[in-house]
XYZ file of C-alpha atoms in Angstrom:
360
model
C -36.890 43.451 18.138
C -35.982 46.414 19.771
C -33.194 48.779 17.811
C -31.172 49.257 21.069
C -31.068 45.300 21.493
C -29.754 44.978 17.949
C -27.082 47.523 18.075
C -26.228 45.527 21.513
C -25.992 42.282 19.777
C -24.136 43.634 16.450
C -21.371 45.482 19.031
C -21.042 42.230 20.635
C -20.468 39.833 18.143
C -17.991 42.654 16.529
C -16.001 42.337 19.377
C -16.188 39.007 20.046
C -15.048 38.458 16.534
C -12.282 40.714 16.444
C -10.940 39.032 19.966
C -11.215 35.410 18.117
C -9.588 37.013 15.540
C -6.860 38.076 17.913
C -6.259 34.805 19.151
C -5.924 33.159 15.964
C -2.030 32.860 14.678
C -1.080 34.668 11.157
C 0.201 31.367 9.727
C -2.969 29.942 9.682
C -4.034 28.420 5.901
C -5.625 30.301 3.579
C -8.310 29.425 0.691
C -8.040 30.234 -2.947
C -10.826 30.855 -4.816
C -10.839 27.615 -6.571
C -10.296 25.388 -3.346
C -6.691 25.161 -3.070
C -5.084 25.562 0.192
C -2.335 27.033 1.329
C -0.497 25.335 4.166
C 1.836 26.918 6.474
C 4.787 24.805 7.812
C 4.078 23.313 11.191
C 5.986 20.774 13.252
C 4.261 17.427 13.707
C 5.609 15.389 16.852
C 5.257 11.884 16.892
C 1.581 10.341 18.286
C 1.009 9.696 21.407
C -1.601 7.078 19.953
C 1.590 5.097 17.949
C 3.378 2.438 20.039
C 6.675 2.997 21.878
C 8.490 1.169 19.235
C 6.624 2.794 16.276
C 7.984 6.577 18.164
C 11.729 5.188 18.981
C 11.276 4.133 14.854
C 10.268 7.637 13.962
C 12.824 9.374 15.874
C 15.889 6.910 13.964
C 13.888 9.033 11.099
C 16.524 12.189 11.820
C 19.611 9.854 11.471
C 18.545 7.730 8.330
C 18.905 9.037 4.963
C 15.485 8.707 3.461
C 13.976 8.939 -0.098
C 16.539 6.087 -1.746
C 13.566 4.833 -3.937
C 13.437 8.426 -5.592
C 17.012 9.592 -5.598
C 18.999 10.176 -8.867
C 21.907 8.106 -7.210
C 22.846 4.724 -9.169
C 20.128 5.734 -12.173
C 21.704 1.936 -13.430
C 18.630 -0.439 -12.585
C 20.713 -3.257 -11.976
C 22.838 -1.082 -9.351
C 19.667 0.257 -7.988
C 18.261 -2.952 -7.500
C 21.319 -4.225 -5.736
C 21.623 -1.320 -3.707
C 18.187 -1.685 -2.144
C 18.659 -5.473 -1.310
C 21.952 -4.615 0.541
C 19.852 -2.010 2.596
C 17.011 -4.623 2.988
C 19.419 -7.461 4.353
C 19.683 -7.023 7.466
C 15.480 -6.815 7.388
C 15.367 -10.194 5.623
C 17.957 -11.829 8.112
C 15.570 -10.337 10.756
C 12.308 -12.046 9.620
C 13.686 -15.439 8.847
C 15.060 -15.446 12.917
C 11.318 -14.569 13.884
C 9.564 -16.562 10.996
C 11.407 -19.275 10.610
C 10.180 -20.681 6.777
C 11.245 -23.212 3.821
C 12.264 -21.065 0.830
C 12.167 -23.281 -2.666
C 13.349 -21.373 -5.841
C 10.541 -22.605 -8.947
C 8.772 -21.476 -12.026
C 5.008 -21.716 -12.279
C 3.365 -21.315 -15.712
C 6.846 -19.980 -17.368
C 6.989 -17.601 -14.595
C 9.978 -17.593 -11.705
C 8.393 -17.891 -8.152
C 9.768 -18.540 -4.958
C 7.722 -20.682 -2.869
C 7.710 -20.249 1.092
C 5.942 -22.857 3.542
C 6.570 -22.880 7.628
C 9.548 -24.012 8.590
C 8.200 -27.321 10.099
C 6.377 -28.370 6.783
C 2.933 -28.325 8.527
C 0.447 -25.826 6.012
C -2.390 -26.278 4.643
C -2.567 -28.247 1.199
C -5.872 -27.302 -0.237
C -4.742 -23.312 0.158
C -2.249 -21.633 -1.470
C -1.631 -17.523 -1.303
C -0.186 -15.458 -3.816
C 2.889 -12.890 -2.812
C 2.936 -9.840 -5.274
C 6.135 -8.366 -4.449
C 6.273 -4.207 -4.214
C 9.165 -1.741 -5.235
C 7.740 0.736 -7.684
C 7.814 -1.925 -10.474
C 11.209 -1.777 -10.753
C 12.774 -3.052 -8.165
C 12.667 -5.457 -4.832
C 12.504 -8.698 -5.737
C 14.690 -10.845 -3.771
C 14.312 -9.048 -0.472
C 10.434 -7.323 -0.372
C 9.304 -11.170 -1.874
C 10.752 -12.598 1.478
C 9.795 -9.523 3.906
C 6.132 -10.070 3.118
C 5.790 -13.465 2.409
C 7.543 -14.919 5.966
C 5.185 -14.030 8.491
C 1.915 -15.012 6.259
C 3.516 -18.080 5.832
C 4.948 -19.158 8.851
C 1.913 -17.165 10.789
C -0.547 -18.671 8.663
C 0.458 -22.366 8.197
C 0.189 -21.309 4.378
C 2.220 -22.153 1.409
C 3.151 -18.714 -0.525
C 3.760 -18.169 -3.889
C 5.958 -15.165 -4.476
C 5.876 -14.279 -8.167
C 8.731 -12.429 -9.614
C 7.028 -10.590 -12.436
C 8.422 -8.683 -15.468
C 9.236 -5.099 -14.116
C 10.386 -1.857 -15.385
C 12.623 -0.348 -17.144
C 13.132 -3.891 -19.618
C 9.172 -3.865 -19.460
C 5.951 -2.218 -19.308
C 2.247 -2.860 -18.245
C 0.374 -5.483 -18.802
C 3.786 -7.578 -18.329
C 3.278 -7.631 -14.298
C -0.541 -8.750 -14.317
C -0.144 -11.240 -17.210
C 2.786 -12.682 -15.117
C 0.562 -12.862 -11.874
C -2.240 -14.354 -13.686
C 0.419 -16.992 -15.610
C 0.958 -18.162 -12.570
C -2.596 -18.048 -10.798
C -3.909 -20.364 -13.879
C -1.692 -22.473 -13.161
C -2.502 -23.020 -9.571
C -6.270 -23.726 -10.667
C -4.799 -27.268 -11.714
C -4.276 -27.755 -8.149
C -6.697 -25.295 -6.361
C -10.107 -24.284 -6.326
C -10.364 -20.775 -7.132
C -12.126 -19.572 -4.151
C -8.953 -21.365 -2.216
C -6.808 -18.924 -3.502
C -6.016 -15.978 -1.972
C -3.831 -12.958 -3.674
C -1.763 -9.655 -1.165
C 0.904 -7.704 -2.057
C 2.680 -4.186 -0.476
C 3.165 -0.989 -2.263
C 3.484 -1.737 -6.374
C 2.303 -5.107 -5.442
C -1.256 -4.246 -3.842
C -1.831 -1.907 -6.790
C -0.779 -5.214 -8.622
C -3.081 -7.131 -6.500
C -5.890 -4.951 -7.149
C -4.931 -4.861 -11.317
C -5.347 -8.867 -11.219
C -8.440 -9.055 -9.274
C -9.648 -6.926 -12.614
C -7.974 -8.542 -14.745
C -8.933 -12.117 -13.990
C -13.059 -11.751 -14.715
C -11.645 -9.399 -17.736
C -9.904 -12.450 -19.152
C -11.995 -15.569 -18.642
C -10.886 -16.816 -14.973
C -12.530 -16.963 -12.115
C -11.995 -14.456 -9.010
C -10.041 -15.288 -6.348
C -11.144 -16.188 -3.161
C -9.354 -13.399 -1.434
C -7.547 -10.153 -1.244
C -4.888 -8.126 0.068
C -4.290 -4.563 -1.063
C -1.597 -3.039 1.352
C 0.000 0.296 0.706
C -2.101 0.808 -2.201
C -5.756 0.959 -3.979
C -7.208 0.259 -7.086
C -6.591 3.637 -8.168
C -3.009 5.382 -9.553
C -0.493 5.889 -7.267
C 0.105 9.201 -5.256
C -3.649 10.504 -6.024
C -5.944 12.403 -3.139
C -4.865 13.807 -0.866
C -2.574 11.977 1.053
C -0.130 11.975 -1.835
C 0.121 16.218 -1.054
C 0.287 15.714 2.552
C 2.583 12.936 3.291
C 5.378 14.635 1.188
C 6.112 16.870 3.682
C 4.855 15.132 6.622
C 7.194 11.587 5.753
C 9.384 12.610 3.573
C 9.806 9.260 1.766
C 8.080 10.499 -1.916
C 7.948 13.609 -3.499
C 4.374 15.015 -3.546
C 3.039 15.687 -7.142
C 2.476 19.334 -8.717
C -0.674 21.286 -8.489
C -2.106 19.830 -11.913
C -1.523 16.052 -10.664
C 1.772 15.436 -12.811
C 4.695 13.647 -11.011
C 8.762 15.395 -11.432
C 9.447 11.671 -10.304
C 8.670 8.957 -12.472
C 9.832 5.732 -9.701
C 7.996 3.205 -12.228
C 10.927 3.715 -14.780
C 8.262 4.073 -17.449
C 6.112 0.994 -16.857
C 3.153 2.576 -17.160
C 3.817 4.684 -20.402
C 1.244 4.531 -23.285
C -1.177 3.137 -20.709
C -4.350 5.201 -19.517
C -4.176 5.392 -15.616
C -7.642 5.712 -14.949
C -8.711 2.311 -17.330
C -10.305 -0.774 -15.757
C -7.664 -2.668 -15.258
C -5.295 0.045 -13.669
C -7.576 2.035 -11.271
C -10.910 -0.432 -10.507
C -12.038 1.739 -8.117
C -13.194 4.247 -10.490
C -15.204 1.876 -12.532
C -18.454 0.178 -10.169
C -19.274 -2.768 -12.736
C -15.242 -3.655 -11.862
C -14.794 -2.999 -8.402
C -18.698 -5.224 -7.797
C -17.139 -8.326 -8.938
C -13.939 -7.761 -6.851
C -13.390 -10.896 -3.703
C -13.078 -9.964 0.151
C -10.775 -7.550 0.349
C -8.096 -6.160 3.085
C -6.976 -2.892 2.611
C -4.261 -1.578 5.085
C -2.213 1.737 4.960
C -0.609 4.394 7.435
C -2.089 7.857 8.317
C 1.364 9.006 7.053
C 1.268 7.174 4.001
C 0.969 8.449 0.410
C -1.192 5.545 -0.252
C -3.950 6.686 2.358
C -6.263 8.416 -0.031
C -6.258 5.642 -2.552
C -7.252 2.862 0.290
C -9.509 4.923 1.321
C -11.606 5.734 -1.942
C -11.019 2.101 -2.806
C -12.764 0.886 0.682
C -15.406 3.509 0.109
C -16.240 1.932 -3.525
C -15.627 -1.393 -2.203
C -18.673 -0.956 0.574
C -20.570 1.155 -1.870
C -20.614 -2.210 -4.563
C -21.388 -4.420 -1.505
C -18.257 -5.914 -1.604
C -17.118 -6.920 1.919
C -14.303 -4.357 2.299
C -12.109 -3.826 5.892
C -9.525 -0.663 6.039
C -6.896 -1.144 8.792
C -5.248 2.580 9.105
C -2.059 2.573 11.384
C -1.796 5.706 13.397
C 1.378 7.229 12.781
C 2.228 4.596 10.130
C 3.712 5.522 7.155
C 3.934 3.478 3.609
C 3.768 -0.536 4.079
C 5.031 -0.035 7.818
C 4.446 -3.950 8.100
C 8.024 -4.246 6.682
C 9.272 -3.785 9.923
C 8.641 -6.652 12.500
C 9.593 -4.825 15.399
C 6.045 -2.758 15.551
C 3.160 -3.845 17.198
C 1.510 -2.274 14.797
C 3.145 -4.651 12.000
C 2.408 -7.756 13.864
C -1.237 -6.754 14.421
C -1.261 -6.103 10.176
C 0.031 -9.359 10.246
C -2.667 -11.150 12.428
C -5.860 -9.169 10.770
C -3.964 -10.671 7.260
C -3.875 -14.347 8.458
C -7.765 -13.475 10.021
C -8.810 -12.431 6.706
C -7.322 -15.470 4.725
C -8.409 -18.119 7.111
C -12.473 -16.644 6.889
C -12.736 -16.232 3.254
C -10.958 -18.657 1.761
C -12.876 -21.777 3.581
C-alpha cells in the first residue's frame, strides 16, 4: 500500500478517534486491572417496558421508607417480627378480598402448617402444593405464608400447605429444610410424590431449592415440581445483581468488594454452615442440580436475586433439567407480593401453568 494512503488512513482514524472521544462524557466507568468496575452515579427512570401500575408503584418508592428488613430499628426478633406483619396487613386483607380462600391452622409431621384451599371447597384431592414462606429466615410467617399461598390456591383449585419452619435467631440450618421435609413425608401417606409440588419467595425459594437437594440426599423421592421465586440454588446476594440492585432498589445493602455482607438479615442461621455445600447452593454442584424436578424460576431485573436465578436456570438447562426463567422488567425482589401488577398476576398464572403440566 502506498505510504501517502497510510498516513491518510492513520490521520483519519486519529481524528475520528479523538472526536468519539469528544463526545463521550467524563463519568463514564472505568476498568481496573483486575476487572473491577467503577460505576459512576446515573439516574435510572422508571421503564417504559413496566406496566402503568408497576411505574405509579415505583414512583410511591420516594414516599415509602424502604430497607425495614435491614434496619437496626427493633433489633428484638419478636418486635421485628410484629412490626413487619403490621406493615404487611393491609397486603393480606388485600389478597383475601381478591382470593377469596379457607385458612385451617394444623400440624403435619410435628410441624405447624396452615392449610389454604379455595374458598368454595372445590380443589383438587390427589394434589397438594407446598408454601415455603420467605423473610430472611427470620421473620414473616403469618403474613408472607398467606400473601403467597392465596392466589395459588384459590387460582389453582389447589390445597396449600404453608409450613412454618424453625427460623433464626432461636435456630439455625438444617432446622428449616428438616421442617419442610417433616412435613413433605408426611404428605407421601396421602400423595404420590410426583403429585407434589414445592414454591416459595425470597428465603423460601432458596428453601425450596435446599429441599429439592435435600430430599434425594436423605432417602425420599423428588417432588413432582418446583418453584424458586426471588431466589436460586446458590447463596443469597451473589453475582452481580446483588452489586447492582443496591443502588438501583435500594431495598438491601450490596456486599463489599471481597463478597462479605455488613448485614447479616439471617440473624445467624446460616453460621457454621459452608454456603457453597450441596444442600445450600445446588447449582454449583451438576450431580445435584441433574436430579432436581421441573422447575420455575422467577425474579425482577431490579432484584438482588437476578444473578442467582439466572446461574441456577443456566445449570438447570445445562443438566437437562426442564428449567423456565420469568424476569419482570422493572421488577424488583418477589414483586408478586403485590396483586395490583400485571406483572404479579401474570407470575401468578405461569405458577398455576407450571403446577397443572408437571404434576399430572
Amino acid at each position: 500500500m502506498r505510504t501517502d494512503i497510510i498516513m491518510a488512513f492513520l490521520l483519519t482514524t486519529t481524528l475520528t478517534s479523538t472526536a468519539l472521544a469528544q463526545q463521550i462524557p467524563e463519568d463514564r466507568p472505568t476498568f481496573d486491572e483486575n476487572g473491577t468496575v467503577n460505576v459512576p452515579a446515573f439516574r435510572l427512570p422508571p421503564s417504559k417496558l413496566s406496566s402503568e401500575e408497576a411505574r405509579e408503584a415505583q414512583a410511591m418508592r420516594g414516599r415509602i421508607p424502604v430497607g425495614a428488613m435491614t434496619s437496626n430499628e427493633n433489633p428484638d426478633i419478636k418486635a421485628r417480627r410484629a412490626q413487619l406483619d403490621r406493615m404487611m396487613g393491609p397486603r393480606v386483607e388485600q389478597m383475601k378480598a381478591i382470593y377469596p380462600v379457607n385458612i385451617e391452622e394444623s400440624t403435619i409431621g410435628g410441624v405447624q402448617v396452615r392449610i389454604i384451599t379455595p374458598k368454595d371447597g372445590d380443589f383438587d384431592p390427589d394434589r397438594v402444593l407446598i408454601n415455603l414462606h420467605g423473610g430472611a429466615f427470620t421473620v414473616c410467617w403469618d403474613s408472607c405464608s398467606l400473601v403467597e399461598s392465596l392466589p395459588i390456591a384459590s387460582l389453582g383449585k389447589y390445597k396449600v400447605v404453608s409450613v412454618d419452619y424453625r427460623m433464626a435467631p432461636e435456630n439455625r440450618h438444617p432446622a428449616g429444610v428438616e421442617d419442610a421435609a417433616a412435613v413433605y413425608r408426611k404428605l407421601l401417606n396421602s400423595y404420590q410424590a410426583e403429585h407434589i409440588g414445592v414454591f416459595g419467595c425470597s428465603a423460601g425459594g432458596g428453601l425450596t431449592a435446599q429441599l429439592a437437594a435435600w430430599l434425594p440426599a436423605n432417602g425420599l423421592p423428588q417432588m413432582g415440581a418446583a418453584g424458586i421465586f426471588g431466589a436460586g440454588g446458590v447463596r443469597f446476594q451473589s453475582g452481580d445483581s446483588a452489586y447492582v440492585t443496591a443502588k438501583t432498589d435500594g431495598s438491601f445493602p450490596g456486599p463489599a468488594e471481597d463478597g462479605t455482607l455488613e448485614i447479616d438479615m439471617t440473624r445467624g442461621y446460616f453460621d457454621g454452615s459452608d454456603l457453597d455445600d450441596p444442600v445450600l447452593s445446588p447449582a454449583l454442584h451438576p450431580d445435584v442440580i441433574r436430579i432436581f424436578p421441573p422447575t420455575l424460576i422467577t425474579t425482577g431485573t431490579r432484584a438482588m436475586d437476578l444473578s442467582p436465578a439466572i446461574y441456577t436456570n443456566s445449570q438447570l438447562l445445562k443438566a437437562d433439567v426442564e428449567s423456565t426463567l420469568i424476569v419482570g422488567e422493572a421488577m424488583g425482589h418477589c414483586y408478586q407480593y403485590n396483586p395490583a401488577l400485571p406483572e404479579s398476576r401474570d407470575a401468578y398464572a405461569a405458577t398455576v401453568k407450571h403446577f397443572r403440566k408437571h404434576l399430572d
